[in-house]
Amino acid sequence: MRITAKTKVCGIIGDPVDHSLSPVIQNAAFEALRLNFVYAAFPVKDVEAAVKGMRSLGLRGLNVTVPHKQTVIPFLDALDDHARLIGAVNTIVNEGGKLKGYNTDAPGFMTALRRAVGEVKGKRIVVLGAGGAARAIVYALTQADARVSILNRSADKAKALASEFGAHSAGSLDDLSSLIAATDILVNATSIGLPHGIQESPVRKELLRKGLVVYDIVYSAKSTPLTELARKTGCFVIPGTEMLLETAIVSFTLFTGCDAPVEAMRRALEEDLK
Ligand code: NDP
């Protein structure tokens, strides 16, 4: 890649960001299409200062990750409708000095889900977790008319999220045992299973069954404790890397205006995870 005075700069801001796979995926895409773009990771504590920097340096685009997805919003000039309704931004595009925020978690999650199972209207879906990622997921699933139940360690957060987006029901993680028999798709959007976090499955083996769709948005090089258990049980597994890739694809198009070179991005992700 040849960096010139015309190179457009993109990146990711968050704290921490040193584990992010986005630079690898996005730079592979720029190279595949020979675009004069570059993508870097910026550890950021002061999000307001980072957005000011984006304006003054004329950065083309930024992805935003934990803990800034919600706190970044007041510093932007515009939001697309999905980001406004979800209340979280993970992509900012600089259009001639005007900064617009988007949420690509919601479409990224849905694209990978629809590719695996088709339409989700009327499907009975349990979402574990009520944090930032779960917000985008519950928003997308309720928009698609799925029948969503939200279960979370803090049940009050699950209930608040359910009433905000019109989900079918909400409760604590312990309620899964009474719901699982009538569940088509189980989504893990808690942080349980992260490679450097709690290495256990959020779901007991006896609650899994052959044919159940298990979508674990937590991603890791091989499998997470949940996807490993689910595969052994004969569940249909959607790994978190699928959502990661799909969200990156949407962000790439927002940054560049080009269709994403999907295979180059997938290869780069798989290579890096090895
Ligand atoms: P948040 O910190 O906003 O939310 C974390 C969620 O996990 C909360 O619901 C929290 O429950 C729950 N949780 C945390 N620790 C425990 C525990 N020990 N036991 C039970 N529940 C727990 O994180 P995000 O929503 O942003 O991210 C969640 C996960 O999704 C992360 O692993 C992240 O890497 C992954 N992710 C993957 C993406 C992808 O593209 N594949 C995209 C975005 C996120 P409580 O409310 O009770 O604290």
PDB file of C-alpha atoms and ligand atoms in Angstrom:
ATOM      1  CA  MET A   1       0.000   0.000   0.000  1.00  0.00           C
ATOM      2  CA  ARG A   2       1.405   3.404  -0.994  1.00  0.00           C
ATOM      3  CA  ILE A   3       0.448   6.212   1.401  1.00  0.00           C
ATOM      4  CA  THR A   4       0.240   9.583  -0.347  1.00  0.00           C
ATOM      5  CA  ALA A   5      -0.960  13.088   0.524  1.00  0.00           C
ATOM      6  CA  LYS A   6      -4.345  12.081  -0.865  1.00  0.00           C
ATOM      7  CA  THR A   7      -4.760   8.963   1.246  1.00  0.00           C
ATOM      8  CA  LYS A   8      -8.094   8.932   3.068  1.00  0.00           C
ATOM      9  CA  VAL A   9      -7.744   7.930   6.701  1.00  0.00           C
ATOM     10  CA  CYS A  10     -10.230   5.756   8.584  1.00  0.00           C
ATOM     11  CA  GLY A  11      -9.965   3.977  11.909  1.00  0.00           C
ATOM     12  CA  ILE A  12     -11.550   2.636  15.040  1.00  0.00           C
ATOM     13  CA  ILE A  13     -11.839   4.398  18.392  1.00  0.00           C
ATOM     14  CA  GLY A  14     -12.497   2.619  21.678  1.00  0.00           C
ATOM     15  CA  ASP A  15     -10.903   1.588  24.943  1.00  0.00           C
ATOM     16  CA  PRO A  16      -9.332  -0.893  24.541  1.00  0.00           C
ATOM     17  CA  VAL A  17      -8.848  -1.341  20.788  1.00  0.00           C
ATOM     18  CA  ASP A  18      -5.629  -3.332  20.632  1.00  0.00           C
ATOM     19  CA  HIS A  19      -7.614  -6.573  20.125  1.00  0.00           C
ATOM     20  CA  SER A  20      -9.637  -5.145  17.216  1.00  0.00           C
ATOM     21  CA  LEU A  21      -9.720  -7.106  13.964  1.00  0.00           C
ATOM     22  CA  SER A  22     -11.159  -4.152  12.024  1.00  0.00           C
ATOM     23  CA  PRO A  23      -7.768  -2.777  10.795  1.00  0.00           C
ATOM     24  CA  VAL A  24      -6.891  -6.152   9.266  1.00  0.00           C
ATOM     25  CA  ILE A  25     -10.287  -6.577   7.584  1.00  0.00           C
ATOM     26  CA  GLN A  26     -10.618  -2.994   6.281  1.00  0.00           C
ATOM     27  CA  ASN A  27      -7.028  -2.654   5.031  1.00  0.00           C
ATOM     28  CA  ALA A  28      -7.364  -5.970   3.167  1.00  0.00           C
ATOM     29  CA  ALA A  29     -10.486  -4.584   1.498  1.00  0.00           C
ATOM     30  CA  PHE A  30      -8.783  -1.302   0.524  1.00  0.00           C
ATOM     31  CA  GLU A  31      -5.879  -3.245  -0.939  1.00  0.00           C
ATOM     32  CA  ALA A  32      -8.126  -5.652  -2.839  1.00  0.00           C
ATOM     33  CA  LEU A  33      -9.835  -2.726  -4.592  1.00  0.00           C
ATOM     34  CA  ARG A  34      -6.622  -0.634  -4.777  1.00  0.00           C
ATOM     35  CA  LEU A  35      -8.301   2.230  -2.946  1.00  0.00           C
ATOM     36  CA  ASN A  36      -6.142   5.028  -1.558  1.00  0.00           C
ATOM     37  CA  PHE A  37      -7.438   4.483   1.979  1.00  0.00           C
ATOM     38  CA  VAL A  38      -5.794   3.394   5.199  1.00  0.00           C
ATOM     39  CA  TYR A  39      -7.314   2.203   8.502  1.00  0.00           C
ATOM     40  CA  ALA A  40      -5.749   2.382  11.986  1.00  0.00           C
ATOM     41  CA  ALA A  41      -6.762   1.713  15.602  1.00  0.00           C
ATOM     42  CA  PHE A  42      -6.872   4.676  18.020  1.00  0.00           C
ATOM     43  CA  PRO A  43      -7.162   3.998  21.766  1.00  0.00           C
ATOM     44  CA  VAL A  44      -9.437   6.793  22.987  1.00  0.00           C
ATOM     45  CA  LYS A  45     -10.589   7.761  26.459  1.00  0.00           C
ATOM     46  CA  ASP A  46     -11.940  11.265  25.662  1.00  0.00           C
ATOM     47  CA  VAL A  47     -14.501  10.710  22.927  1.00  0.00           C
ATOM     48  CA  GLU A  48     -15.398  14.398  22.517  1.00  0.00           C
ATOM     49  CA  ALA A  49     -11.745  15.245  21.830  1.00  0.00           C
ATOM     50  CA  ALA A  50     -11.507  12.339  19.379  1.00  0.00           C
ATOM     51  CA  VAL A  51     -14.498  13.601  17.384  1.00  0.00           C
ATOM     52  CA  LYS A  52     -12.990  17.109  17.311  1.00  0.00           C
ATOM     53  CA  GLY A  53      -9.777  15.529  16.037  1.00  0.00           C
ATOM     54  CA  MET A  54     -11.718  13.691  13.338  1.00  0.00           C
ATOM     55  CA  ARG A  55     -13.106  17.031  12.143  1.00  0.00           C
ATOM     56  CA  SER A  56      -9.858  18.966  12.274  1.00  0.00           C
ATOM     57  CA  LEU A  57      -7.762  16.210  10.671  1.00  0.00           C
ATOM     58  CA  GLY A  58     -10.430  15.474   8.081  1.00  0.00           C
ATOM     59  CA  LEU A  59     -10.548  11.743   8.808  1.00  0.00           C
ATOM     60  CA  ARG A  60     -12.926  10.060   6.375  1.00  0.00           C
ATOM     61  CA  GLY A  61     -14.520   7.548   8.710  1.00  0.00           C
ATOM     62  CA  LEU A  62     -14.378   5.966  12.139  1.00  0.00           C
ATOM     63  CA  ASN A  63     -15.766   2.841  13.707  1.00  0.00           C
ATOM     64  CA  VAL A  64     -16.705   3.239  17.345  1.00  0.00           C
ATOM     65  CA  THR A  65     -16.521   0.473  19.923  1.00  0.00           C
ATOM     66  CA  VAL A  66     -16.938  -0.031  23.670  1.00  0.00           C
ATOM     67  CA  PRO A  67     -17.347   2.179  25.705  1.00  0.00           C
ATOM     68  CA  HIS A  68     -18.165   5.040  23.313  1.00  0.00           C
ATOM     69  CA  LYS A  69     -21.042   3.780  21.135  1.00  0.00           C
ATOM     70  CA  GLN A  70     -23.638   5.795  23.047  1.00  0.00           C
ATOM     71  CA  THR A  71     -21.572   8.656  24.467  1.00  0.00           C
ATOM     72  CA  VAL A  72     -20.328   9.689  21.009  1.00  0.00           C
ATOM     73  CA  ILE A  73     -23.812  10.671  19.822  1.00  0.00           C
ATOM     74  CA  PRO A  74     -24.028  14.268  21.174  1.00  0.00           C
ATOM     75  CA  PHE A  75     -20.858  15.228  19.286  1.00  0.00           C
ATOM     76  CA  LEU A  76     -22.154  14.243  15.829  1.00  0.00           C
ATOM     77  CA  ASP A  77     -24.065  16.412  13.331  1.00  0.00           C
ATOM     78  CA  ALA A  78     -26.571  13.804  12.158  1.00  0.00           C
ATOM     79  CA  LEU A  79     -27.705  10.235  12.765  1.00  0.00           C
ATOM     80  CA  ASP A  80     -29.282   7.787  10.389  1.00  0.00           C
ATOM     81  CA  ASP A  81     -32.705   6.543  11.498  1.00  0.00           C
ATOM     82  CA  HIS A  82     -31.535   3.126  12.745  1.00  0.00           C
ATOM     83  CA  ALA A  83     -28.722   4.590  14.872  1.00  0.00           C
ATOM     84  CA  ARG A  84     -31.157   7.136  16.343  1.00  0.00           C
ATOM     85  CA  LEU A  85     -33.719   4.482  17.282  1.00  0.00           C
ATOM     86  CA  ILE A  86     -31.095   2.059  18.626  1.00  0.00           C
ATOM     87  CA  GLY A  87     -29.369   4.877  20.504  1.00  0.00           C
ATOM     88  CA  ALA A  88     -25.876   3.710  19.555  1.00  0.00           C
ATOM     89  CA  VAL A  89     -23.385   4.509  16.796  1.00  0.00           C
ATOM     90  CA  ASN A  90     -20.599   2.225  15.612  1.00  0.00           C
ATOM     91  CA  THR A  91     -19.722   3.990  12.363  1.00  0.00           C
ATOM     92  CA  ILE A  92     -19.137   7.707  11.647  1.00  0.00           C
ATOM     93  CA  VAL A  93     -18.738   9.074   8.132  1.00  0.00           C
ATOM     94  CA  ASN A  94     -17.269  12.518   7.446  1.00  0.00           C
ATOM     95  CA  GLU A  95     -19.138  14.067   4.511  1.00  0.00           C
ATOM     96  CA  GLY A  96     -17.315  17.326   3.807  1.00  0.00           C
ATOM     97  CA  GLY A  97     -16.985  18.204   7.479  1.00  0.00           C
ATOM     98  CA  LYS A  98     -20.447  16.968   8.473  1.00  0.00           C
ATOM     99  CA  LEU A  99     -20.240  13.910  10.723  1.00  0.00           C
ATOM    100  CA  LYS A 100     -23.054  11.369  10.416  1.00  0.00           C
ATOM    101  CA  GLY A 101     -23.458   8.369  12.714  1.00  0.00           C
ATOM    102  CA  TYR A 102     -24.672   4.903  11.671  1.00  0.00           C
ATOM    103  CA  ASN A 103     -25.222   1.555  13.384  1.00  0.00           C
ATOM    104  CA  THR A 104     -23.977  -1.385  11.319  1.00  0.00           C
ATOM    105  CA  ASP A 105     -24.360  -3.948  14.157  1.00  0.00           C
ATOM    106  CA  ALA A 106     -28.078  -4.306  13.401  1.00  0.00           C
ATOM    107  CA  PRO A 107     -27.839  -5.008   9.633  1.00  0.00           C
ATOM    108  CA  GLY A 108     -24.646  -7.043  10.134  1.00  0.00           C
ATOM    109  CA  PHE A 109     -26.351  -9.298  12.682  1.00  0.00           C
ATOM    110  CA  MET A 110     -29.435  -9.737  10.474  1.00  0.00           C
ATOM    111  CA  THR A 111     -27.549 -10.485   7.240  1.00  0.00           C
ATOM    112  CA  ALA A 112     -25.653 -13.360   8.851  1.00  0.00           C
ATOM    113  CA  LEU A 113     -28.857 -14.652  10.491  1.00  0.00           C
ATOM    114  CA  ARG A 114     -30.968 -14.472   7.313  1.00  0.00           C
ATOM    115  CA  ARG A 115     -28.254 -16.192   5.298  1.00  0.00           C
ATOM    116  CA  ALA A 116     -28.387 -19.099   7.748  1.00  0.00           C
ATOM    117  CA  VAL A 117     -32.120 -19.409   8.475  1.00  0.00           C
ATOM    118  CA  GLY A 118     -34.042 -17.236   5.977  1.00  0.00           C
ATOM    119  CA  GLU A 119     -36.778 -14.892   7.165  1.00  0.00           C
ATOM    120  CA  VAL A 120     -37.287 -14.548  10.918  1.00  0.00           C
ATOM    121  CA  LYS A 121     -40.871 -13.243  10.996  1.00  0.00           C
ATOM    122  CA  GLY A 122     -42.774 -15.135  13.710  1.00  0.00           C
ATOM    123  CA  LYS A 123     -39.679 -17.094  14.797  1.00  0.00           C
ATOM    124  CA  ARG A 124     -39.301 -17.510  18.557  1.00  0.00           C
ATOM    125  CA  ILE A 125     -35.946 -16.018  19.468  1.00  0.00           C
ATOM    126  CA  VAL A 126     -34.289 -15.744  22.871  1.00  0.00           C
ATOM    127  CA  VAL A 127     -31.610 -13.067  23.221  1.00  0.00           C
ATOM    128  CA  LEU A 128     -29.259 -13.463  26.192  1.00  0.00           C
ATOM    129  CA  GLY A 129     -27.896 -10.066  27.266  1.00  0.00           C
ATOM    130  CA  ALA A 130     -29.203  -6.509  27.397  1.00  0.00           C
ATOM    131  CA  GLY A 131     -26.048  -4.466  26.737  1.00  0.00           C
ATOM    132  CA  GLY A 132     -25.086  -2.360  23.729  1.00  0.00           C
ATOM    133  CA  ALA A 133     -24.949  -5.201  21.191  1.00  0.00           C
ATOM    134  CA  ALA A 134     -28.226  -6.682  22.458  1.00  0.00           C
ATOM    135  CA  ARG A 135     -29.918  -3.292  21.907  1.00  0.00           C
ATOM    136  CA  ALA A 136     -29.052  -3.333  18.201  1.00  0.00           C
ATOM    137  CA  ILE A 137     -30.034  -7.006  17.900  1.00  0.00           C
ATOM    138  CA  VAL A 138     -33.378  -6.663  19.676  1.00  0.00           C
ATOM    139  CA  TYR A 139     -34.160  -3.582  17.580  1.00  0.00           C
ATOM    140  CA  ALA A 140     -33.396  -5.464  14.341  1.00  0.00           C
ATOM    141  CA  LEU A 141     -35.323  -8.600  15.363  1.00  0.00           C
ATOM    142  CA  THR A 142     -38.443  -6.740  16.511  1.00  0.00           C
ATOM    143  CA  GLN A 143     -38.380  -4.668  13.288  1.00  0.00           C
ATOM    144  CA  ALA A 144     -38.372  -7.992  11.423  1.00  0.00           C
ATOM    145  CA  ASP A 145     -41.455  -9.140  13.428  1.00  0.00           C
ATOM    146  CA  ALA A 146     -39.687 -11.955  15.279  1.00  0.00           C
ATOM    147  CA  ARG A 147     -41.099 -13.014  18.672  1.00  0.00           C
ATOM    148  CA  VAL A 148     -38.258 -11.941  20.954  1.00  0.00           C
ATOM    149  CA  SER A 149     -37.601 -12.801  24.602  1.00  0.00           C
ATOM    150  CA  ILE A 150     -34.720 -11.051  26.368  1.00  0.00           C
ATOM    151  CA  LEU A 151     -32.964 -12.692  29.313  1.00  0.00           C
ATOM    152  CA  ASN A 152     -30.235 -10.921  31.231  1.00  0.00           C
ATOM    153  CA  ARG A 153     -28.197 -11.252  34.419  1.00  0.00           C
ATOM    154  CA  SER A 154     -29.839  -7.979  35.519  1.00  0.00           C
ATOM    155  CA  ALA A 155     -33.474  -8.772  34.701  1.00  0.00           C
ATOM    156  CA  ASP A 156     -34.546  -5.123  35.119  1.00  0.00           C
ATOM    157  CA  LYS A 157     -32.347  -4.152  32.145  1.00  0.00           C
ATOM    158  CA  ALA A 158     -33.925  -6.922  30.056  1.00  0.00           C
ATOM    159  CA  LYS A 159     -37.407  -5.681  30.992  1.00  0.00           C
ATOM    160  CA  ALA A 160     -36.559  -2.066  30.139  1.00  0.00           C
ATOM    161  CA  LEU A 161     -35.156  -3.105  26.751  1.00  0.00           C
ATOM    162  CA  ALA A 162     -38.190  -5.306  26.039  1.00  0.00           C
ATOM    163  CA  SER A 163     -40.640  -2.509  26.739  1.00  0.00           C
ATOM    164  CA  GLU A 164     -38.597  -0.006  24.683  1.00  0.00           C
ATOM    165  CA  PHE A 165     -38.598  -2.165  21.547  1.00  0.00           C
ATOM    166  CA  GLY A 166     -41.836  -4.120  22.048  1.00  0.00           C
ATOM    167  CA  ALA A 167     -40.252  -7.522  22.671  1.00  0.00           C
ATOM    168  CA  HIS A 168     -42.524 -10.400  23.680  1.00  0.00           C
ATOM    169  CA  SER A 169     -41.085 -11.081  27.150  1.00  0.00           C
ATOM    170  CA  ALA A 170     -38.106 -10.546  29.427  1.00  0.00           C
ATOM    171  CA  GLY A 171     -36.534 -12.067  32.496  1.00  0.00           C
ATOM    172  CA  SER A 172     -33.373 -13.401  34.089  1.00  0.00           C
ATOM    173  CA  LEU A 173     -30.932 -15.944  32.640  1.00  0.00           C
ATOM    174  CA  ASP A 174     -32.542 -18.612  34.859  1.00  0.00           C
ATOM    175  CA  ASP A 175     -35.780 -18.300  32.860  1.00  0.00           C
ATOM    176  CA  LEU A 176     -34.130 -19.971  29.861  1.00  0.00           C
ATOM    177  CA  SER A 177     -35.018 -23.469  31.126  1.00  0.00           C
ATOM    178  CA  SER A 178     -38.750 -22.716  30.850  1.00  0.00           C
ATOM    179  CA  LEU A 179     -38.441 -21.039  27.420  1.00  0.00           C
ATOM    180  CA  ILE A 180     -35.961 -23.203  25.562  1.00  0.00           C
ATOM    181  CA  ALA A 181     -38.329 -25.976  24.392  1.00  0.00           C
ATOM    182  CA  ALA A 182     -40.376 -23.401  22.448  1.00  0.00           C
ATOM    183  CA  THR A 183     -37.349 -21.510  21.087  1.00  0.00           C
ATOM    184  CA  ASP A 184     -36.234 -21.599  17.434  1.00  0.00           C
ATOM    185  CA  ILE A 185     -33.125 -19.422  17.731  1.00  0.00           C
ATOM    186  CA  LEU A 186     -30.917 -18.710  20.736  1.00  0.00           C
ATOM    187  CA  VAL A 187     -28.634 -15.651  20.569  1.00  0.00           C
ATOM    188  CA  ASN A 188     -25.807 -15.057  23.021  1.00  0.00           C
ATOM    189  CA  ALA A 189     -25.180 -11.306  23.271  1.00  0.00           C
ATOM    190  CA  THR A 190     -23.620 -11.396  26.738  1.00  0.00           C
ATOM    191  CA  SER A 191     -19.862 -11.112  27.059  1.00  0.00           C
ATOM    192  CA  ILE A 192     -19.600 -14.644  28.485  1.00  0.00           C
ATOM    193  CA  GLY A 193     -17.163 -16.699  26.408  1.00  0.00           C
ATOM    194  CA  LEU A 194     -14.814 -13.901  25.360  1.00  0.00           C
ATOM    195  CA  PRO A 195     -11.316 -15.384  24.818  1.00  0.00           C
ATOM    196  CA  HIS A 196      -9.787 -13.362  27.669  1.00  0.00           C
ATOM    197  CA  GLY A 197     -12.937 -13.319  29.789  1.00  0.00           C
ATOM    198  CA  ILE A 198     -15.165 -15.930  31.398  1.00  0.00           C
ATOM    199  CA  GLN A 199     -14.427 -19.196  29.582  1.00  0.00           C
ATOM    200  CA  GLU A 200     -17.722 -20.946  30.107  1.00  0.00           C
ATOM    201  CA  SER A 201     -20.983 -21.416  28.268  1.00  0.00           C
ATOM    202  CA  PRO A 202     -23.881 -19.116  29.280  1.00  0.00           C
ATOM    203  CA  VAL A 203     -26.195 -22.091  28.570  1.00  0.00           C
ATOM    204  CA  ARG A 204     -26.128 -25.526  30.207  1.00  0.00           C
ATOM    205  CA  LYS A 205     -25.664 -28.519  27.888  1.00  0.00           C
ATOM    206  CA  GLU A 206     -28.997 -30.113  28.819  1.00  0.00           C
ATOM    207  CA  LEU A 207     -30.866 -27.035  27.539  1.00  0.00           C
ATOM    208  CA  LEU A 208     -29.433 -27.439  24.030  1.00  0.00           C
ATOM    209  CA  ARG A 209     -30.964 -29.813  21.484  1.00  0.00           C
ATOM    210  CA  LYS A 210     -30.355 -31.025  17.950  1.00  0.00           C
ATOM    211  CA  GLY A 211     -31.580 -28.551  15.337  1.00  0.00           C
ATOM    212  CA  LEU A 212     -31.729 -25.519  17.662  1.00  0.00           C
ATOM    213  CA  VAL A 213     -30.111 -22.503  15.971  1.00  0.00           C
ATOM    214  CA  VAL A 214     -27.407 -21.064  18.247  1.00  0.00           C
ATOM    215  CA  TYR A 215     -25.960 -17.691  17.247  1.00  0.00           C
ATOM    216  CA  ASP A 216     -23.078 -16.659  19.521  1.00  0.00           C
ATOM    217  CA  ILE A 217     -22.034 -13.093  18.690  1.00  0.00           C
ATOM    218  CA  VAL A 218     -18.965 -13.481  20.897  1.00  0.00           C
ATOM    219  CA  TYR A 219     -16.156 -14.412  18.525  1.00  0.00           C
ATOM    220  CA  SER A 220     -12.884 -16.217  18.927  1.00  0.00           C
ATOM    221  CA  ALA A 221     -10.279 -17.965  16.798  1.00  0.00           C
ATOM    222  CA  LYS A 222     -11.730 -21.470  17.063  1.00  0.00           C
ATOM    223  CA  SER A 223     -14.951 -21.739  18.971  1.00  0.00           C
ATOM    224  CA  THR A 224     -16.451 -20.280  22.111  1.00  0.00           C
ATOM    225  CA  PRO A 225     -17.499 -22.554  24.984  1.00  0.00           C
ATOM    226  CA  LEU A 226     -21.121 -22.139  23.794  1.00  0.00           C
ATOM    227  CA  THR A 227     -20.489 -22.899  20.107  1.00  0.00           C
ATOM    228  CA  GLU A 228     -18.362 -25.916  21.054  1.00  0.00           C
ATOM    229  CA  LEU A 229     -21.133 -27.336  23.234  1.00  0.00           C
ATOM    230  CA  ALA A 230     -23.781 -26.492  20.630  1.00  0.00           C
ATOM    231  CA  ARG A 231     -21.871 -28.233  17.811  1.00  0.00           C
ATOM    232  CA  LYS A 232     -21.418 -31.355  19.955  1.00  0.00           C
ATOM    233  CA  THR A 233     -25.175 -31.371  20.625  1.00  0.00           C
ATOM    234  CA  GLY A 234     -26.071 -31.093  16.937  1.00  0.00           C
ATOM    235  CA  CYS A 235     -27.296 -27.491  17.030  1.00  0.00           C
ATOM    236  CA  PHE A 236     -27.018 -25.311  13.930  1.00  0.00           C
ATOM    237  CA  VAL A 237     -24.288 -22.838  14.892  1.00  0.00           C
ATOM    238  CA  ILE A 238     -23.734 -19.290  13.613  1.00  0.00           C
ATOM    239  CA  PRO A 239     -20.374 -18.016  14.904  1.00  0.00           C
ATOM    240  CA  GLY A 240     -19.793 -14.366  15.897  1.00  0.00           C
ATOM    241  CA  THR A 241     -17.225 -13.937  13.144  1.00  0.00           C
ATOM    242  CA  GLU A 242     -20.132 -13.879  10.649  1.00  0.00           C
ATOM    243  CA  MET A 243     -21.640 -10.807  12.318  1.00  0.00           C
ATOM    244  CA  LEU A 244     -18.209  -9.205  12.636  1.00  0.00           C
ATOM    245  CA  LEU A 245     -17.598  -9.630   8.912  1.00  0.00           C
ATOM    246  CA  GLU A 246     -21.048  -8.392   7.892  1.00  0.00           C
ATOM    247  CA  THR A 247     -20.820  -5.260  10.048  1.00  0.00           C
ATOM    248  CA  ALA A 248     -17.395  -4.537   8.540  1.00  0.00           C
ATOM    249  CA  ILE A 249     -18.843  -4.932   5.042  1.00  0.00           C
ATOM    250  CA  VAL A 250     -21.545  -2.331   5.720  1.00  0.00           C
ATOM    251  CA  SER A 251     -19.002   0.074   7.260  1.00  0.00           C
ATOM    252  CA  PHE A 252     -16.630  -0.368   4.303  1.00  0.00           C
ATOM    253  CA  THR A 253     -19.340   0.680   1.857  1.00  0.00           C
ATOM    254  CA  LEU A 254     -20.235   3.689   4.010  1.00  0.00           C
ATOM    255  CA  PHE A 255     -16.573   4.787   4.085  1.00  0.00           C
ATOM    256  CA  THR A 256     -15.794   4.230   0.397  1.00  0.00           C
ATOM    257  CA  GLY A 257     -19.090   4.145  -1.522  1.00  0.00           C
ATOM    258  CA  CYS A 258     -17.872   0.860  -3.098  1.00  0.00           C
ATOM    259  CA  ASP A 259     -19.245  -2.675  -2.909  1.00  0.00           C
ATOM    260  CA  ALA A 260     -17.092  -4.608  -0.466  1.00  0.00           C
ATOM    261  CA  PRO A 261     -14.629  -7.283  -1.662  1.00  0.00           C
ATOM    262  CA  VAL A 262     -16.190  -9.856   0.628  1.00  0.00           C
ATOM    263  CA  GLU A 263     -13.842 -12.786  -0.047  1.00  0.00           C
ATOM    264  CA  ALA A 264     -10.709 -10.684   0.569  1.00  0.00           C
ATOM    265  CA  MET A 265     -12.201  -9.478   3.847  1.00  0.00           C
ATOM    266  CA  ARG A 266     -13.185 -12.999   4.925  1.00  0.00           C
ATOM    267  CA  ARG A 267      -9.705 -14.335   4.075  1.00  0.00           C
ATOM    268  CA  ALA A 268      -8.008 -11.567   6.063  1.00  0.00           C
ATOM    269  CA  LEU A 269     -10.263 -12.225   9.065  1.00  0.00           C
ATOM    270  CA  GLU A 270      -9.670 -15.986   8.959  1.00  0.00           C
ATOM    271  CA  GLU A 271      -5.900 -15.557   8.567  1.00  0.00           C
ATOM    272  CA  ASP A 272      -5.731 -13.155  11.494  1.00  0.00           C
ATOM    273  CA  LEU A 273      -7.862 -15.364  13.743  1.00  0.00           C
ATOM    274  CA  LYS A 274      -5.442 -18.262  13.146  1.00  0.00           C
TER     275      LYS A 274
HETATM  276  P1  NDP B   1     -21.959  -4.668  27.104  1.00  0.00           P
HETATM  277  O1  NDP B   1     -20.890  -4.490  28.119  1.00  0.00           O
HETATM  278  O2  NDP B   1     -22.771  -3.502  26.686  1.00  0.00           O
HETATM  279  O3  NDP B   1     -23.008  -5.791  27.660  1.00  0.00           O
HETATM  280  C1  NDP B   1     -22.542  -6.969  28.264  1.00  0.00           C
HETATM  281  C2  NDP B   1     -23.710  -7.927  28.509  1.00  0.00           C
HETATM  282  O4  NDP B   1     -23.186  -9.154  29.022  1.00  0.00           O
HETATM  283  C3  NDP B   1     -24.726  -7.420  29.532  1.00  0.00           C
HETATM  284  O5  NDP B   1     -25.988  -7.908  29.203  1.00  0.00           O
HETATM  285  C4  NDP B   1     -24.220  -8.074  30.844  1.00  0.00           C
HETATM  286  O6  NDP B   1     -25.218  -8.262  31.808  1.00  0.00           O
HETATM  287  C5  NDP B   1     -23.761  -9.410  30.310  1.00  0.00           C
HETATM  288  N1  NDP B   1     -22.722 -10.015  31.162  1.00  0.00           N
HETATM  289  C6  NDP B   1     -21.456  -9.586  31.334  1.00  0.00           C
HETATM  290  N2  NDP B   1     -20.793 -10.395  32.180  1.00  0.00           N
HETATM  291  C7  NDP B   1     -21.694 -11.359  32.576  1.00  0.00           C
HETATM  292  C8  NDP B   1     -21.617 -12.474  33.442  1.00  0.00           C
HETATM  293  N3  NDP B   1     -20.501 -12.775  34.104  1.00  0.00           N
HETATM  294  N4  NDP B   1     -22.722 -13.247  33.591  1.00  0.00           N
HETATM  295  C9  NDP B   1     -23.853 -12.957  32.930  1.00  0.00           C
HETATM  296  N5  NDP B   1     -23.983 -11.903  32.090  1.00  0.00           N
HETATM  297  C10 NDP B   1     -22.915 -11.111  31.909  1.00  0.00           C
HETATM  298  O7  NDP B   1     -21.250  -5.377  25.873  1.00  0.00           O
HETATM  299  P2  NDP B   1     -21.740  -5.417  24.356  1.00  0.00           P
HETATM  300  O8  NDP B   1     -23.212  -5.599  24.350  1.00  0.00           O
HETATM  301  O9  NDP B   1     -21.172  -4.300  23.589  1.00  0.00           O
HETATM  302  O10 NDP B   1     -21.024  -6.745  23.830  1.00  0.00           O
HETATM  303  C11 NDP B   1     -21.431  -8.041  24.257  1.00  0.00           C
HETATM  304  C12 NDP B   1     -20.587  -9.095  23.559  1.00  0.00           C
HETATM  305  O11 NDP B   1     -20.866  -9.068  22.156  1.00  0.00           O
HETATM  306  C13 NDP B   1     -19.082  -8.884  23.676  1.00  0.00           C
HETATM  307  O12 NDP B   1     -18.484 -10.150  23.881  1.00  0.00           O
HETATM  308  C14 NDP B   1     -18.652  -8.347  22.331  1.00  0.00           C
HETATM  309  O13 NDP B   1     -17.338  -8.723  21.993  1.00  0.00           O
HETATM  310  C15 NDP B   1     -19.662  -9.036  21.417  1.00  0.00           C
HETATM  311  N6  NDP B   1     -19.907  -8.297  20.175  1.00  0.00           N
HETATM  312  C16 NDP B   1     -19.715  -8.948  18.983  1.00  0.00           C
HETATM  313  C17 NDP B   1     -19.951  -8.304  17.806  1.00  0.00           C
HETATM  314  C18 NDP B   1     -19.723  -9.029  16.516  1.00  0.00           C
HETATM  315  O14 NDP B   1     -19.655  -8.372  15.479  1.00  0.00           O
HETATM  316  N7  NDP B   1     -19.633 -10.346  16.499  1.00  0.00           N
HETATM  317  C19 NDP B   1     -20.420  -6.894  17.753  1.00  0.00           C
HETATM  318  C20 NDP B   1     -20.625  -6.311  19.057  1.00  0.00           C
HETATM  319  C21 NDP B   1     -20.362  -6.999  20.231  1.00  0.00           C
HETATM  320  P3  NDP B   1     -25.595  -7.113  32.886  1.00  0.00           P
HETATM  321  O15 NDP B   1     -26.501  -6.150  32.167  1.00  0.00           O
HETATM  322  O16 NDP B   1     -26.266  -7.831  33.973  1.00  0.00           O
HETATM  323  O17 NDP B   1     -24.298  -6.470  33.296  1.00  0.00           O
END
